[in-house]
């Protein structure tokens, strides 16, 4: 190995100047690594800041193109779309998920027409549409896996028909990737990509997101019968393996920073496109500390994003995407 001995070897030498630091940097963050999750809702001419996510706005559809334009101009490759469904459109089965004119479908058509080069990632799960806030349907008091999968297939075909490029199932039901892939193939939708939330943990860090979509107050109980136990790492590899066998093109680990070890293990084991989701609570922590003047927001933002690359992530879903892209472009 390349081990030297002090004083002939001094690792501080390469840190002395900006130019050597740049030359020896092992990892780099690029605008191409960023996916921006966005929130939108019904109504008109309204932008609402999410209280627990300073700087993140939920916009009405008429404002969506203007909201997204800076990200498109900065060259961010893709958006992850999260609709906030009004309470009167929610029911026990999440029926609205299959409506061809639901919010996400209208948003997809609008964005495809306006920004054809921008990738659209659709959230596949029932929680934005259920009146109980769960990602699946109840049968006899439990979230029924196989009934839910059928509804997710319907939701997926609906989104694909509206122009969603990448379906991203975030529900953690067993077998949904295979079922969705088979349905897409049967429709000859062979280019629709699947980015599986393969290792998604039952996490406290989703709190602000549920505020943003209005599903937090509705949620009965917790999601521990389908999302993963934070204690488990080997199980994440099994989840990823199953999803790859079932036809996932890309996999995701979520949340991000508390699970960097999982990203590294997935990347090392499978060598497939692996994404990290820096979730709402991670964003909120950085923004809250920065808001108090306790940490430097820009540096914490860039350091946290670079850490995902070092851990082996292909890219990161982050609410910081436009700000990070601006810094990377020197704009
Ligand atoms: C639910 C979903 C969640 C997030 C994305 N999709 C929350 C949950 O599982 O309750 C969280 C994203 C974030 O916290 O930023 N299908």
Coordinates of C-alpha atoms and ligand atoms in Angstrom, one line a residue:
X1 CA 0.0 0.0 0.0
X2 CA 0.9 3.6 -0.4
X3 CA 1.6 4.2 3.3
X4 CA 4.4 6.7 4.0
X5 CA 6.0 7.7 7.2
X6 CA 6.3 11.1 8.8
X7 CA 8.3 13.3 8.2
X8 CA 8.9 12.3 4.6
X9 CA 5.2 12.0 4.2
X10 CA 3.0 14.9 5.3
X11 CA -0.6 14.7 4.3
X12 CA -1.1 18.4 5.1
X13 CA 1.1 19.3 2.1
X14 CA -1.7 18.6 -0.4
X15 CA -4.1 20.6 1.8
X16 CA -2.0 23.8 1.7
X17 CA -3.5 25.4 -1.4
X18 CA -6.8 25.6 -3.1
X19 CA -5.3 24.2 -6.3
X20 CA -3.9 21.0 -4.7
X21 CA -7.1 20.6 -2.7
X22 CA -9.0 20.7 -5.9
X23 CA -6.7 18.4 -7.7
X24 CA -6.8 15.7 -5.1
X25 CA -10.5 15.9 -4.3
X26 CA -12.0 12.4 -4.6
X27 CA -15.6 13.3 -5.0
X28 CA -17.5 16.2 -6.5
X29 CA -21.0 17.4 -6.5
X30 CA -22.5 18.4 -9.8
X31 CA -25.8 19.9 -10.9
X32 CA -26.5 16.5 -12.6
X33 CA -26.6 14.9 -9.2
X34 CA -29.6 16.8 -8.1
X35 CA -33.3 15.9 -8.0
X36 CA -35.7 18.6 -6.7
X37 CA -38.8 17.4 -4.8
X38 CA -41.6 19.9 -5.3
X39 CA -45.1 20.4 -3.7
X40 CA -48.1 21.8 -5.4
X41 CA -51.8 22.0 -4.8
X42 CA -55.2 23.1 -6.1
X43 CA -56.4 26.7 -6.3
X44 CA -54.9 29.8 -7.9
X45 CA -52.3 32.5 -7.4
X46 CA -51.1 31.1 -4.1
X47 CA -47.7 30.2 -2.7
X48 CA -47.5 29.0 0.8
X49 CA -44.2 28.5 2.7
X50 CA -44.2 25.1 4.6
X51 CA -43.9 26.2 8.2
X52 CA -41.4 23.4 9.2
X53 CA -39.4 23.8 6.0
X54 CA -38.3 27.5 5.7
X55 CA -37.6 28.4 2.1
X56 CA -39.8 25.6 0.7
X57 CA -43.0 26.7 -1.0
X58 CA -46.2 24.8 -2.0
X59 CA -47.6 26.4 -5.1
X60 CA -50.9 26.3 -6.9
X61 CA -50.8 24.7 -10.4
X62 CA -51.0 28.1 -12.2
X63 CA -47.7 29.0 -10.5
X64 CA -46.0 25.7 -11.2
X65 CA -44.2 26.6 -14.4
X66 CA -42.8 29.8 -12.9
X67 CA -41.8 27.9 -9.8
X68 CA -39.9 25.3 -11.8
X69 CA -38.3 27.6 -14.4
X70 CA -35.2 28.5 -12.4
X71 CA -34.4 24.8 -11.8
X72 CA -34.9 24.0 -15.5
X73 CA -32.6 27.0 -16.4
X74 CA -29.9 25.8 -13.9
X75 CA -29.9 22.3 -15.6
X76 CA -31.3 20.3 -12.8
X77 CA -32.1 16.9 -14.5
X78 CA -35.3 16.0 -12.8
X79 CA -38.1 16.9 -10.4
X80 CA -39.9 14.6 -8.0
X81 CA -43.6 15.6 -7.9
X82 CA -45.6 15.6 -4.7
X83 CA -49.3 16.7 -4.9
X84 CA -51.2 18.0 -1.9
X85 CA -54.6 16.5 -2.4
X86 CA -57.4 18.5 -0.7
X87 CA -59.2 16.7 2.1
X88 CA -62.5 16.4 0.2
X89 CA -60.7 14.3 -2.5
X90 CA -59.3 11.8 -0.1
X91 CA -61.0 8.6 0.9
X92 CA -60.2 5.2 2.5
X93 CA -58.9 3.6 -0.8
X94 CA -57.1 6.6 -2.2
X95 CA -59.4 6.5 -5.3
X96 CA -58.1 9.9 -6.5
X97 CA -54.8 8.3 -7.3
X98 CA -56.4 6.7 -10.3
X99 CA -58.1 9.8 -11.6
X100 CA -56.5 10.8 -15.0
X101 CA -57.2 14.5 -14.1
X102 CA -55.8 14.4 -10.6
X103 CA -53.2 17.0 -9.5
X104 CA -50.1 15.1 -10.4
X105 CA -51.4 14.2 -13.9
X106 CA -52.3 17.8 -14.6
X107 CA -48.9 18.9 -13.3
X108 CA -47.1 16.3 -15.4
X109 CA -48.9 17.4 -18.6
X110 CA -48.2 21.0 -17.9
X111 CA -44.5 20.5 -17.1
X112 CA -43.9 18.2 -20.1
X113 CA -45.3 20.8 -22.4
X114 CA -43.3 23.7 -20.9
X115 CA -40.0 21.9 -20.1
X116 CA -39.7 18.8 -22.3
X117 CA -36.1 18.1 -21.3
X118 CA -36.9 18.0 -17.6
X119 CA -37.3 14.5 -16.1
X120 CA -40.5 13.9 -14.1
X121 CA -40.5 11.5 -11.2
X122 CA -43.9 10.5 -9.9
X123 CA -44.5 9.5 -6.4
X124 CA -46.4 6.2 -6.3
X125 CA -48.1 5.6 -3.0
X126 CA -51.6 6.1 -1.7
X127 CA -50.9 8.4 1.3
X128 CA -51.5 11.7 -0.6
X129 CA -54.9 10.4 -1.4
X130 CA -56.1 8.4 1.7
X131 CA -58.1 10.0 4.5
X132 CA -56.1 8.0 7.0
X133 CA -52.7 9.0 5.7
X134 CA -51.4 5.5 5.2
X135 CA -49.7 4.4 2.0
X136 CA -52.0 1.4 1.5
X137 CA -55.6 0.3 2.1
X138 CA -56.9 -1.3 5.3
X139 CA -58.5 -4.7 5.5
X140 CA -59.5 -5.8 9.0
X141 CA -57.3 -3.2 10.6
X142 CA -54.1 -4.1 8.7
X143 CA -52.6 -2.5 5.6
X144 CA -53.4 -5.1 3.0
X145 CA -50.3 -5.6 0.8
X146 CA -51.8 -7.3 -2.2
X147 CA -54.9 -5.1 -2.5
X148 CA -52.7 -2.1 -2.2
X149 CA -50.4 -3.4 -5.0
X150 CA -53.3 -3.5 -7.4
X151 CA -54.1 0.1 -6.7
X152 CA -50.5 1.1 -7.1
X153 CA -50.5 -0.5 -10.5
X154 CA -53.5 1.5 -11.5
X155 CA -51.9 4.7 -10.1
X156 CA -48.7 3.9 -12.0
X157 CA -50.4 3.4 -15.4
X158 CA -52.3 6.6 -14.8
X159 CA -49.1 8.6 -14.2
X160 CA -47.3 7.0 -17.1
X161 CA -50.2 8.0 -19.4
X162 CA -49.9 11.6 -18.2
X163 CA -46.2 11.7 -19.1
X164 CA -44.4 10.8 -15.9
X165 CA -40.9 9.5 -17.0
X166 CA -39.9 7.7 -13.8
X167 CA -42.3 6.0 -11.4
X168 CA -41.0 6.1 -7.9
X169 CA -43.0 3.8 -5.6
X170 CA -42.5 5.1 -2.0
X171 CA -45.0 2.8 -0.3
X172 CA -42.8 -0.2 0.7
X173 CA -45.5 -2.9 -0.2
X174 CA -43.9 -6.3 -1.1
X175 CA -44.0 -7.2 -4.8
X176 CA -45.1 -3.8 -6.2
X177 CA -42.1 -3.3 -8.4
X178 CA -42.7 -6.6 -10.2
X179 CA -46.5 -5.9 -10.6
X180 CA -45.9 -2.4 -11.9
X181 CA -43.2 -3.6 -14.3
X182 CA -45.5 -6.3 -15.7
X183 CA -48.3 -3.9 -16.2
X184 CA -46.1 -1.4 -18.0
X185 CA -44.7 -4.2 -20.2
X186 CA -48.3 -5.3 -21.0
X187 CA -49.0 -1.8 -22.2
X188 CA -45.7 -1.7 -24.1
X189 CA -44.5 1.2 -21.9
X190 CA -41.0 -0.2 -22.0
X191 CA -39.2 3.1 -21.4
X192 CA -40.9 4.1 -18.3
X193 CA -38.3 3.9 -15.6
X194 CA -38.8 2.6 -12.0
X195 CA -36.9 4.3 -9.2
X196 CA -37.7 2.2 -6.3
X197 CA -37.7 3.5 -2.7
X198 CA -36.2 0.2 -2.0
X199 CA -34.8 0.8 1.5
X200 CA -37.2 3.2 3.1
X201 CA -37.1 3.4 6.9
X202 CA -39.9 4.2 9.3
X203 CA -38.4 7.5 10.2
X204 CA -39.1 10.5 12.5
X205 CA -37.4 12.6 9.8
X206 CA -40.5 12.7 7.5
X207 CA -42.5 14.9 9.9
X208 CA -42.2 18.2 7.9
X209 CA -43.1 16.4 4.6
X210 CA -46.3 15.2 6.1
X211 CA -47.0 18.8 7.1
X212 CA -46.3 20.0 3.6
X213 CA -48.8 17.5 2.1
X214 CA -51.3 17.7 4.9
X215 CA -51.1 14.0 5.7
X216 CA -49.4 14.3 9.1
X217 CA -52.6 15.3 11.0
X218 CA -54.5 12.5 9.3
X219 CA -52.1 9.7 10.0
X220 CA -53.4 7.1 12.3
X221 CA -50.7 5.1 14.1
X222 CA -47.4 4.7 12.3
X223 CA -45.9 3.0 9.2
X224 CA -43.8 0.4 10.9
X225 CA -45.6 -2.6 9.4
X226 CA -44.4 -1.6 5.9
X227 CA -41.4 0.8 6.3
X228 CA -38.2 -0.6 7.5
X229 CA -36.9 -0.8 11.1
X230 CA -34.0 1.7 11.5
X231 CA -32.1 -1.2 13.3
X232 CA -31.7 -3.2 10.1
X233 CA -29.0 -3.1 7.4
X234 CA -28.9 -6.6 6.0
X235 CA -32.6 -6.4 5.3
X236 CA -32.1 -3.3 3.2
X237 CA -29.9 -5.4 0.9
X238 CA -32.6 -8.0 0.6
X239 CA -35.1 -5.2 -0.3
X240 CA -32.8 -3.8 -2.9
X241 CA -32.1 -7.2 -4.4
X242 CA -35.8 -8.1 -4.7
X243 CA -36.6 -4.7 -6.4
X244 CA -33.8 -5.2 -8.9
X245 CA -35.0 -8.7 -9.7
X246 CA -38.5 -7.3 -10.1
X247 CA -37.4 -4.7 -12.6
X248 CA -36.3 -1.6 -10.8
X249 CA -33.9 0.6 -12.9
X250 CA -32.7 2.6 -10.0
X251 CA -33.0 2.2 -6.2
X252 CA -33.2 4.7 -3.4
X253 CA -32.2 4.8 0.3
X254 CA -34.3 7.0 2.5
X255 CA -33.7 9.0 4.7
X256 CA -30.3 10.1 3.7
X257 CA -27.7 11.2 6.2
X258 CA -28.6 8.7 9.0
X259 CA -28.3 5.9 6.5
X260 CA -25.1 6.6 4.6
X261 CA -23.8 3.2 5.6
X262 CA -26.8 1.6 3.7
X263 CA -26.0 3.6 0.6
X264 CA -22.4 2.4 0.7
X265 CA -23.4 -1.2 1.2
X266 CA -26.0 -1.1 -1.6
X267 CA -23.5 0.5 -4.0
X268 CA -20.7 -1.9 -3.1
X269 CA -23.0 -5.0 -3.4
X270 CA -25.1 -4.2 -6.4
X271 CA -23.2 -1.5 -8.4
X272 CA -26.5 -0.1 -9.7
X273 CA -27.8 3.5 -9.8
X274 CA -28.4 4.3 -6.1
X275 CA -30.1 7.5 -4.9
X276 CA -30.3 9.1 -1.5
X277 CA -33.3 11.1 -0.3
X278 CA -32.2 14.0 2.0
X279 CA -35.6 14.1 3.5
X280 CA -37.7 17.0 5.0
X281 CA -36.5 16.5 8.5
X282 CA -32.8 16.7 7.4
X283 CA -33.5 19.9 5.5
X284 CA -35.4 21.3 8.5
X285 CA -32.6 20.6 10.9
X286 CA -30.0 22.4 8.8
X287 CA -32.4 25.3 8.2
X288 CA -33.4 25.6 11.8
X289 CA -29.8 25.6 13.1
X290 CA -28.8 28.1 10.3
X291 CA -31.8 30.2 11.2
X292 CA -30.4 30.5 14.8
X293 CA -27.0 31.4 13.4
X294 CA -25.6 28.1 14.8
X295 CA -24.3 26.7 11.6
X296 CA -23.4 28.2 8.2
X297 CA -26.3 27.1 5.9
X298 CA -24.5 27.1 2.6
X299 CA -21.5 25.1 3.9
X300 CA -23.7 22.6 5.8
X301 CA -25.8 22.2 2.7
X302 CA -22.9 21.5 0.4
X303 CA -21.1 19.3 2.9
X304 CA -24.2 17.2 3.5
X305 CA -24.7 16.8 -0.3
X306 CA -21.1 15.9 -1.0
X307 CA -21.3 13.2 1.8
X308 CA -23.9 11.4 -0.3
X309 CA -21.5 11.2 -3.2
X310 CA -18.7 10.0 -1.0
X311 CA -21.0 7.3 0.4
X312 CA -21.6 6.1 -3.2
X313 CA -24.9 7.8 -4.2
X314 CA -25.5 8.4 -7.9
X315 CA -27.6 11.4 -7.0
X316 CA -29.6 13.0 -4.3
X317 CA -33.2 14.1 -3.9
X318 CA -32.9 17.3 -2.0
X319 CA -35.0 20.4 -1.2
X320 CA -31.8 22.3 -1.5
X321 CA -31.5 21.4 -5.2
X322 CA -32.0 24.9 -6.7
X323 CA -29.8 26.6 -4.1
X324 CA -27.1 24.0 -4.5
X325 CA -27.3 24.3 -8.3
X326 CA -26.9 28.0 -8.1
X327 CA -23.8 27.7 -5.9
X328 CA -22.4 25.0 -8.3
X329 CA -23.0 27.3 -11.3
X330 CA -21.5 30.2 -9.4
X331 CA -24.7 32.0 -10.1
Ligands
LIG1 C1 -44.9 8.8 1.5 C2 -43.7 9.6 1.4 C3 -43.0 10.2 2.5 C4 -42.0 10.9 1.9 C5 -42.0 10.8 0.5 N1 -43.1 9.9 0.2 C6 -43.4 10.2 3.9 C7 -43.9 9.0 4.5 O1 -43.5 7.9 4.2 O2 -44.7 9.2 5.4 C8 -41.0 11.7 2.8 C9 -40.2 12.7 2.2 C10 -39.6 13.7 3.1 O3 -39.7 13.6 4.3 O4 -38.9 14.6 2.6 N2 -45.2 8.0 0.4

